[in-house]
PDB file of C-alpha atoms in Angstrom:
ATOM      1  CA  MET A  28       0.048   0.412   0.260  1.00  0.00           C
ATOM      2  CA  LEU A  29       1.329   3.484  -1.188  1.00  0.00           C
ATOM      3  CA  SER A  30       1.542   5.005   1.996  1.00  0.00           C
ATOM      4  CA  GLY A  31       3.051   8.717  -0.001  1.00  0.00           C
ATOM      5  CA  PHE A  32       5.177  10.353  -2.801  1.00  0.00           C
ATOM      6  CA  PHE A  33       8.605  12.037  -3.457  1.00  0.00           C
ATOM      7  CA  ILE A  34       8.722  15.121  -5.131  1.00  0.00           C
ATOM      8  CA  THR A  35      11.546  16.164  -6.771  1.00  0.00           C
ATOM      9  CA  GLY A  36      12.434  18.398  -9.807  1.00  0.00           C
ATOM     10  CA  THR A  37      14.188  19.070 -13.257  1.00  0.00           C
ATOM     11  CA  ASP A  38      15.690  21.872 -10.870  1.00  0.00           C
ATOM     12  CA  THR A  39      15.266  24.537  -8.198  1.00  0.00           C
ATOM     13  CA  GLY A  40      12.085  26.402  -8.462  1.00  0.00           C
ATOM     14  CA  VAL A  41      10.205  24.662 -10.791  1.00  0.00           C
ATOM     15  CA  GLY A  42       7.346  24.601  -8.173  1.00  0.00           C
ATOM     16  CA  LYS A  43       7.939  21.465  -6.166  1.00  0.00           C
ATOM     17  CA  THR A  44       5.919  22.978  -3.482  1.00  0.00           C
ATOM     18  CA  LEU A  45       3.108  24.081  -5.561  1.00  0.00           C
ATOM     19  CA  ILE A  46       2.841  20.474  -6.830  1.00  0.00           C
ATOM     20  CA  SER A  47       3.084  18.993  -3.176  1.00  0.00           C
ATOM     21  CA  CYS A  48       0.463  21.282  -2.132  1.00  0.00           C
ATOM     22  CA  MET A  49      -1.758  20.251  -4.837  1.00  0.00           C
ATOM     23  CA  LEU A  50      -1.005  16.807  -4.138  1.00  0.00           C
ATOM     24  CA  LEU A  51      -1.878  17.562  -0.322  1.00  0.00           C
ATOM     25  CA  HIS A  52      -5.740  18.976  -1.342  1.00  0.00           C
ATOM     26  CA  ALA A  53      -6.230  16.067  -3.913  1.00  0.00           C
ATOM     27  CA  LEU A  54      -5.249  13.172  -1.575  1.00  0.00           C
ATOM     28  CA  SER A  55      -7.632  14.887   1.419  1.00  0.00           C
ATOM     29  CA  LYS A  56     -10.658  15.079  -0.701  1.00  0.00           C
ATOM     30  CA  ASN A  57     -11.379  11.427   0.513  1.00  0.00           C
ATOM     31  CA  HIS A  58     -11.164  12.159   3.892  1.00  0.00           C
ATOM     32  CA  ASN A  59      -7.360  10.441   4.057  1.00  0.00           C
ATOM     33  CA  LYS A  60      -5.632  12.166   6.321  1.00  0.00           C
ATOM     34  CA  VAL A  61      -2.813  14.197   4.838  1.00  0.00           C
ATOM     35  CA  VAL A  62       0.893  15.999   5.723  1.00  0.00           C
ATOM     36  CA  GLY A  63       3.582  17.226   3.915  1.00  0.00           C
ATOM     37  CA  MET A  64       7.140  16.942   4.894  1.00  0.00           C
ATOM     38  CA  LYS A  65      10.514  19.250   3.771  1.00  0.00           C
ATOM     39  CA  PRO A  66      13.161  17.317   5.118  1.00  0.00           C
ATOM     40  CA  ILE A  67      15.834  19.945   4.052  1.00  0.00           C
ATOM     41  CA  ALA A  68      14.572  23.498   3.976  1.00  0.00           C
ATOM     42  CA  ALA A  69      17.113  26.185   2.632  1.00  0.00           C
ATOM     43  CA  GLY A  70      16.359  30.101   2.604  1.00  0.00           C
ATOM     44  CA  LYS A  71      14.918  31.807   5.270  1.00  0.00           C
ATOM     45  CA  GLU A  72      12.392  34.972   4.622  1.00  0.00           C
ATOM     46  CA  ASN A  73      10.960  37.702   6.971  1.00  0.00           C
ATOM     47  CA  GLY A  74      11.447  34.763   9.888  1.00  0.00           C
ATOM     48  CA  LYS A  75       9.826  32.028   8.077  1.00  0.00           C
ATOM     49  CA  TRP A  76      10.540  29.372   5.498  1.00  0.00           C
ATOM     50  CA  LEU A  77       7.878  29.755   2.963  1.00  0.00           C
ATOM     51  CA  ASP A  78       7.455  26.133   1.616  1.00  0.00           C
ATOM     52  CA  VAL A  79       7.579  24.492   4.849  1.00  0.00           C
ATOM     53  CA  GLU A  80       4.471  27.142   5.687  1.00  0.00           C
ATOM     54  CA  LEU A  81       2.882  26.500   2.583  1.00  0.00           C
ATOM     55  CA  LEU A  82       3.397  22.680   3.105  1.00  0.00           C
ATOM     56  CA  ARG A  83       2.023  23.486   6.779  1.00  0.00           C
ATOM     57  CA  THR A  84      -1.025  24.796   5.696  1.00  0.00           C
ATOM     58  CA  ALA A  85      -2.426  22.409   3.294  1.00  0.00           C
ATOM     59  CA  GLY A  86      -2.206  19.148   5.042  1.00  0.00           C
ATOM     60  CA  SER A  87      -4.917  18.115   7.323  1.00  0.00           C
ATOM     61  CA  VAL A  88      -2.601  16.971  10.218  1.00  0.00           C
ATOM     62  CA  GLN A  89      -0.734  19.389  12.568  1.00  0.00           C
ATOM     63  CA  VAL A  90       2.664  18.502  13.510  1.00  0.00           C
ATOM     64  CA  THR A  91       5.645  20.393  15.495  1.00  0.00           C
ATOM     65  CA  ASP A  92       8.454  21.550  12.728  1.00  0.00           C
ATOM     66  CA  GLU A  93      11.091  19.009  14.055  1.00  0.00           C
ATOM     67  CA  LEU A  94       8.920  16.154  12.065  1.00  0.00           C
ATOM     68  CA  LEU A  95       8.093  18.746   9.247  1.00  0.00           C
ATOM     69  CA  ASN A  96      11.179  19.814   8.564  1.00  0.00           C
ATOM     70  CA  PRO A  97      13.854  18.669  10.590  1.00  0.00           C
ATOM     71  CA  TYR A  98      16.363  20.749   9.274  1.00  0.00           C
ATOM     72  CA  ALA A  99      15.775  24.746   8.510  1.00  0.00           C
ATOM     73  CA  LEU A 100      18.534  26.594   6.896  1.00  0.00           C
ATOM     74  CA  GLU A 101      19.071  30.071   6.941  1.00  0.00           C
ATOM     75  CA  GLN A 102      20.873  30.734   3.371  1.00  0.00           C
ATOM     76  CA  ALA A 103      19.153  30.419  -0.146  1.00  0.00           C
ATOM     77  CA  ILE A 104      21.980  28.182  -1.239  1.00  0.00           C
ATOM     78  CA  ALA A 105      22.825  24.330  -2.193  1.00  0.00           C
ATOM     79  CA  PRO A 106      21.711  22.735   1.289  1.00  0.00           C
ATOM     80  CA  HIS A 107      25.511  21.163   1.909  1.00  0.00           C
ATOM     81  CA  ILE A 108      26.854  25.052   1.861  1.00  0.00           C
ATOM     82  CA  ALA A 109      24.357  26.145   4.232  1.00  0.00           C
ATOM     83  CA  ALA A 110      24.251  23.406   6.965  1.00  0.00           C
ATOM     84  CA  GLN A 111      28.122  24.291   6.843  1.00  0.00           C
ATOM     85  CA  SER A 112      28.028  27.569   7.002  1.00  0.00           C
ATOM     86  CA  GLN A 113      25.831  27.429  10.335  1.00  0.00           C
ATOM     87  CA  GLY A 114      28.168  23.965  11.524  1.00  0.00           C
ATOM     88  CA  ILE A 115      25.097  21.883  11.164  1.00  0.00           C
ATOM     89  CA  GLU A 116      25.633  17.750   9.562  1.00  0.00           C
ATOM     90  CA  ILE A 117      22.484  16.800   7.978  1.00  0.00           C
ATOM     91  CA  ASP A 118      21.867  12.973   9.482  1.00  0.00           C
ATOM     92  CA  MET A 119      19.691  10.966   7.520  1.00  0.00           C
ATOM     93  CA  SER A 120      18.407   9.054  10.560  1.00  0.00           C
ATOM     94  CA  THR A 121      16.764  12.799  11.941  1.00  0.00           C
ATOM     95  CA  ILE A 122      15.092  12.628   8.509  1.00  0.00           C
ATOM     96  CA  GLU A 123      14.045   9.017   8.637  1.00  0.00           C
ATOM     97  CA  ASN A 124      12.675   9.106  12.109  1.00  0.00           C
ATOM     98  CA  ALA A 125      11.041  12.298  11.534  1.00  0.00           C
ATOM     99  CA  PHE A 126       9.678  10.604   8.015  1.00  0.00           C
ATOM    100  CA  HIS A 127       8.369   7.424  10.388  1.00  0.00           C
ATOM    101  CA  ALA A 128       6.668   9.673  12.750  1.00  0.00           C
ATOM    102  CA  LEU A 129       4.696  11.287  10.564  1.00  0.00           C
ATOM    103  CA  GLY A 130       3.572   8.099   9.020  1.00  0.00           C
ATOM    104  CA  GLU A 131       2.250   7.477  12.338  1.00  0.00           C
ATOM    105  CA  LEU A 132      -0.307  10.538  12.026  1.00  0.00           C
ATOM    106  CA  ALA A 133      -1.334  10.628   8.571  1.00  0.00           C
ATOM    107  CA  ASP A 134      -2.345   8.316   5.595  1.00  0.00           C
ATOM    108  CA  TYR A 135      -0.304   9.566   2.980  1.00  0.00           C
ATOM    109  CA  VAL A 136       3.244  11.837   3.610  1.00  0.00           C
ATOM    110  CA  ILE A 137       3.833  13.853   0.778  1.00  0.00           C
ATOM    111  CA  VAL A 138       8.043  14.719   1.158  1.00  0.00           C
ATOM    112  CA  GLU A 139       9.197  17.296  -1.326  1.00  0.00           C
ATOM    113  CA  GLY A 140      13.311  17.411  -1.797  1.00  0.00           C
ATOM    114  CA  ALA A 141      15.021  20.314  -2.256  1.00  0.00           C
ATOM    115  CA  GLY A 142      16.105  21.214  -5.376  1.00  0.00           C
ATOM    116  CA  GLY A 143      17.083  19.036  -8.186  1.00  0.00           C
ATOM    117  CA  PHE A 144      17.261  15.078  -7.695  1.00  0.00           C
ATOM    118  CA  MET A 145      21.312  14.642  -6.971  1.00  0.00           C
ATOM    119  CA  VAL A 146      21.943  17.711  -5.018  1.00  0.00           C
ATOM    120  CA  PRO A 147      24.269  17.113  -1.939  1.00  0.00           C
ATOM    121  CA  VAL A 148      23.133  17.665   1.696  1.00  0.00           C
ATOM    122  CA  ASN A 149      26.277  16.597   2.904  1.00  0.00           C
ATOM    123  CA  ALA A 150      29.750  15.203   2.079  1.00  0.00           C
ATOM    124  CA  THR A 151      28.860  11.876   0.892  1.00  0.00           C
ATOM    125  CA  GLN A 152      25.051  12.186   0.538  1.00  0.00           C
ATOM    126  CA  ASP A 153      22.202  13.748  -1.652  1.00  0.00           C
ATOM    127  CA  THR A 154      18.417  13.983  -2.270  1.00  0.00           C
ATOM    128  CA  SER A 155      18.676  11.130  -3.871  1.00  0.00           C
ATOM    129  CA  ASP A 156      19.660   9.069  -1.263  1.00  0.00           C
ATOM    130  CA  ILE A 157      16.584  11.102   0.969  1.00  0.00           C
ATOM    131  CA  ALA A 158      14.567   9.639  -1.727  1.00  0.00           C
ATOM    132  CA  ARG A 159      16.163   5.968  -1.419  1.00  0.00           C
ATOM    133  CA  LEU A 160      15.584   6.472   2.413  1.00  0.00           C
ATOM    134  CA  PHE A 161      11.807   6.406   2.461  1.00  0.00           C
ATOM    135  CA  ASP A 162      11.371   4.035  -1.328  1.00  0.00           C
ATOM    136  CA  LEU A 163       8.684   5.913  -1.813  1.00  0.00           C
ATOM    137  CA  PRO A 164       7.071   6.211  -5.561  1.00  0.00           C
ATOM    138  CA  VAL A 165       8.479   9.474  -6.994  1.00  0.00           C
ATOM    139  CA  ILE A 166       6.679  12.392  -8.475  1.00  0.00           C
ATOM    140  CA  LEU A 167       8.930  14.392 -10.850  1.00  0.00           C
ATOM    141  CA  VAL A 168       7.859  17.952 -11.762  1.00  0.00           C
ATOM    142  CA  VAL A 169       9.060  19.343 -15.176  1.00  0.00           C
ATOM    143  CA  GLY A 170       9.320  23.100 -14.788  1.00  0.00           C
ATOM    144  CA  MET A 171       8.554  24.049 -19.163  1.00  0.00           C
ATOM    145  CA  ARG A 172      10.967  26.352 -19.912  1.00  0.00           C
ATOM    146  CA  LEU A 173      14.055  26.160 -22.045  1.00  0.00           C
ATOM    147  CA  GLY A 174      15.665  23.238 -21.654  1.00  0.00           C
ATOM    148  CA  CYS A 175      13.452  20.911 -20.195  1.00  0.00           C
ATOM    149  CA  ILE A 176      13.123  18.252 -22.229  1.00  0.00           C
ATOM    150  CA  ASN A 177      17.035  17.468 -21.242  1.00  0.00           C
ATOM    151  CA  HIS A 178      16.998  17.982 -17.782  1.00  0.00           C
ATOM    152  CA  ALA A 179      13.487  15.769 -17.835  1.00  0.00           C
ATOM    153  CA  LEU A 180      14.885  12.761 -19.386  1.00  0.00           C
ATOM    154  CA  LEU A 181      18.497  13.123 -17.610  1.00  0.00           C
ATOM    155  CA  THR A 182      16.608  13.156 -14.004  1.00  0.00           C
ATOM    156  CA  VAL A 183      14.235  10.115 -14.955  1.00  0.00           C
ATOM    157  CA  GLN A 184      17.163   8.344 -15.647  1.00  0.00           C
ATOM    158  CA  ALA A 185      18.381   8.829 -12.247  1.00  0.00           C
ATOM    159  CA  ILE A 186      15.453   8.208 -10.481  1.00  0.00           C
ATOM    160  CA  ARG A 187      15.569   4.771 -12.193  1.00  0.00           C
ATOM    161  CA  SER A 188      19.588   4.172 -11.512  1.00  0.00           C
ATOM    162  CA  ALA A 189      18.748   5.076  -8.014  1.00  0.00           C
ATOM    163  CA  GLY A 190      16.298   2.148  -8.588  1.00  0.00           C
ATOM    164  CA  LEU A 191      13.033   4.257  -7.547  1.00  0.00           C
ATOM    165  CA  GLN A 192       9.571   3.233  -8.722  1.00  0.00           C
ATOM    166  CA  LEU A 193       8.733   7.018 -10.695  1.00  0.00           C
ATOM    167  CA  PHE A 194       5.117   7.190 -10.818  1.00  0.00           C
ATOM    168  CA  GLY A 195       4.572   9.691 -13.075  1.00  0.00           C
ATOM    169  CA  TRP A 196       5.019  13.364 -14.124  1.00  0.00           C
ATOM    170  CA  VAL A 197       3.285  16.688 -14.129  1.00  0.00           C
ATOM    171  CA  ALA A 198       4.084  19.898 -16.473  1.00  0.00           C
ATOM    172  CA  ASN A 199       4.533  23.380 -14.536  1.00  0.00           C
ATOM    173  CA  CYS A 200       4.475  26.440 -16.970  1.00  0.00           C
ATOM    174  CA  ILE A 201       6.145  28.489 -14.835  1.00  0.00           C
ATOM    175  CA  ASP A 202       7.580  30.421 -18.195  1.00  0.00           C
ATOM    176  CA  PRO A 203       4.533  31.983 -19.782  1.00  0.00           C
ATOM    177  CA  GLU A 204       6.710  33.531 -22.617  1.00  0.00           C
ATOM    178  CA  MET A 205       7.666  29.456 -23.317  1.00  0.00           C
ATOM    179  CA  ARG A 206       7.073  28.889 -27.371  1.00  0.00           C
ATOM    180  CA  ALA A 207       5.847  25.578 -28.164  1.00  0.00           C
ATOM    181  CA  VAL A 208       4.910  24.346 -25.118  1.00  0.00           C
ATOM    182  CA  LYS A 209       2.298  21.854 -26.290  1.00  0.00           C
ATOM    183  CA  GLU A 210       4.990  20.447 -28.553  1.00  0.00           C
ATOM    184  CA  ASN A 211       7.704  20.384 -25.745  1.00  0.00           C
ATOM    185  CA  ILE A 212       4.702  18.212 -23.469  1.00  0.00           C
ATOM    186  CA  ALA A 213       4.064  16.148 -26.501  1.00  0.00           C
ATOM    187  CA  ALA A 214       8.057  15.190 -26.670  1.00  0.00           C
ATOM    188  CA  LEU A 215       8.338  14.058 -22.803  1.00  0.00           C
ATOM    189  CA  ARG A 216       5.315  11.828 -23.092  1.00  0.00           C
ATOM    190  CA  PHE A 217       6.295   9.946 -26.347  1.00  0.00           C
ATOM    191  CA  ARG A 218       9.793   9.512 -24.194  1.00  0.00           C
ATOM    192  CA  ILE A 219       8.720   8.987 -20.659  1.00  0.00           C
ATOM    193  CA  GLU A 220       7.164   5.618 -19.727  1.00  0.00           C
ATOM    194  CA  GLN A 221       4.989   6.753 -16.718  1.00  0.00           C
ATOM    195  CA  PRO A 222       1.955   8.873 -17.209  1.00  0.00           C
ATOM    196  CA  LEU A 223       1.899  12.589 -17.446  1.00  0.00           C
ATOM    197  CA  LEU A 224      -0.706  13.399 -14.389  1.00  0.00           C
ATOM    198  CA  GLY A 225      -1.101  16.759 -15.311  1.00  0.00           C
ATOM    199  CA  THR A 226      -0.099  20.441 -16.749  1.00  0.00           C
ATOM    200  CA  VAL A 227      -0.126  23.360 -14.345  1.00  0.00           C
ATOM    201  CA  PRO A 228      -0.723  26.355 -16.477  1.00  0.00           C
ATOM    202  CA  TYR A 229       1.495  29.186 -15.254  1.00  0.00           C
ATOM    203  CA  ASP A 230      -0.041  31.665 -12.413  1.00  0.00           C
ATOM    204  CA  SER A 231       1.500  34.152 -10.104  1.00  0.00           C
ATOM    205  CA  ALA A 232      -0.948  33.513  -7.862  1.00  0.00           C
ATOM    206  CA  PRO A 233      -2.160  30.388  -7.249  1.00  0.00           C
ATOM    207  CA  ASP A 234      -4.941  28.831  -5.828  1.00  0.00           C
ATOM    208  CA  PHE A 235      -3.835  25.155  -4.664  1.00  0.00           C
ATOM    209  CA  GLN A 236      -6.859  24.031  -3.851  1.00  0.00           C
ATOM    210  CA  ALA A 237      -8.635  24.772  -6.945  1.00  0.00           C
ATOM    211  CA  LEU A 238      -5.727  23.357  -9.224  1.00  0.00           C
ATOM    212  CA  SER A 239      -5.604  20.230  -7.536  1.00  0.00           C
ATOM    213  CA  ARG A 240      -8.458  19.431  -9.838  1.00  0.00           C
ATOM    214  CA  LEU A 241      -5.581  18.909 -12.732  1.00  0.00           C
ATOM    215  CA  ILE A 242      -3.397  16.065 -11.202  1.00  0.00           C
ATOM    216  CA  ASP A 243      -4.626  12.932 -11.964  1.00  0.00           C
ATOM    217  CA  LEU A 244      -3.924  10.103  -9.354  1.00  0.00           C
ATOM    218  CA  SER A 245      -6.629   7.865 -10.803  1.00  0.00           C
ATOM    219  CA  GLY A 246      -3.116   5.105 -11.126  1.00  0.00           C
ATOM    220  CA  LEU A 247      -3.144   5.365  -7.455  1.00  0.00           C
ATOM    221  CA  ASP A 248      -6.552   3.452  -7.047  1.00  0.00           C
ATOM    222  CA  SER A 249      -5.368   0.772  -9.648  1.00  0.00           C
ATOM    223  CA  ARG A 250      -2.236   0.319  -7.649  1.00  0.00           C
ATOM    224  CA  ARG A 251      -3.755   0.058  -4.571  1.00  0.00           C
ATOM    225  CA  ARG A 252      -6.284  -2.803  -6.104  1.00  0.00           C
ATOM    226  CA  ASP A 253      -2.845  -4.588  -7.322  1.00  0.00           C
ATOM    227  CA  SER A 254      -1.090  -4.821  -4.545  1.00  0.00           C
ATOM    228  CA  ARG A 255      -3.872  -6.843  -2.439  1.00  0.00           C
TER     229      ARG A 255
END
């Protein structure tokens, strides 16, 4: 039985938090208890970590900061550099313990990665190691902009090489000026075996709950039936 998803992206700033919040709303519609998790957040603004606050609001289970976001780093730079500047060593066991605690409280845990799929988090590990730690199905957020086809296909290859299951991908239209969006999406659909779960239009002030209807999770029910 699936207990959640690991959300990764083709790069930083491609909308992982947006898609994570949409998924939380979509999964809660069937009265599921859902919670978000941001193992590592890098970048504090006005005393808060925006990604963490958005995940907190979208979830239906209230949890402590330590569980929702085990590592909150001040600077919006690569996690291993931000942690090092604060004298912090990111420890996978701390992240793993928080994840299992959340799993006791919710039906689904949506885990949002940091940056792309292989961003370093300490001297020897990267975000792909976090994904392997949880062994959750992965959802890839493709930021639709010039270069996205190459970034997406390389990330799909990296997910497979890590021995993880790619559940599907989402096309997030982050560049309102991008040309040939439909053609780019068609090229990716032809080359990625797993399904396109939804296309999210550009929106400078997105309504997560309203947009959640754009995510197709019908495959979740069939996979649940297959696991019985």
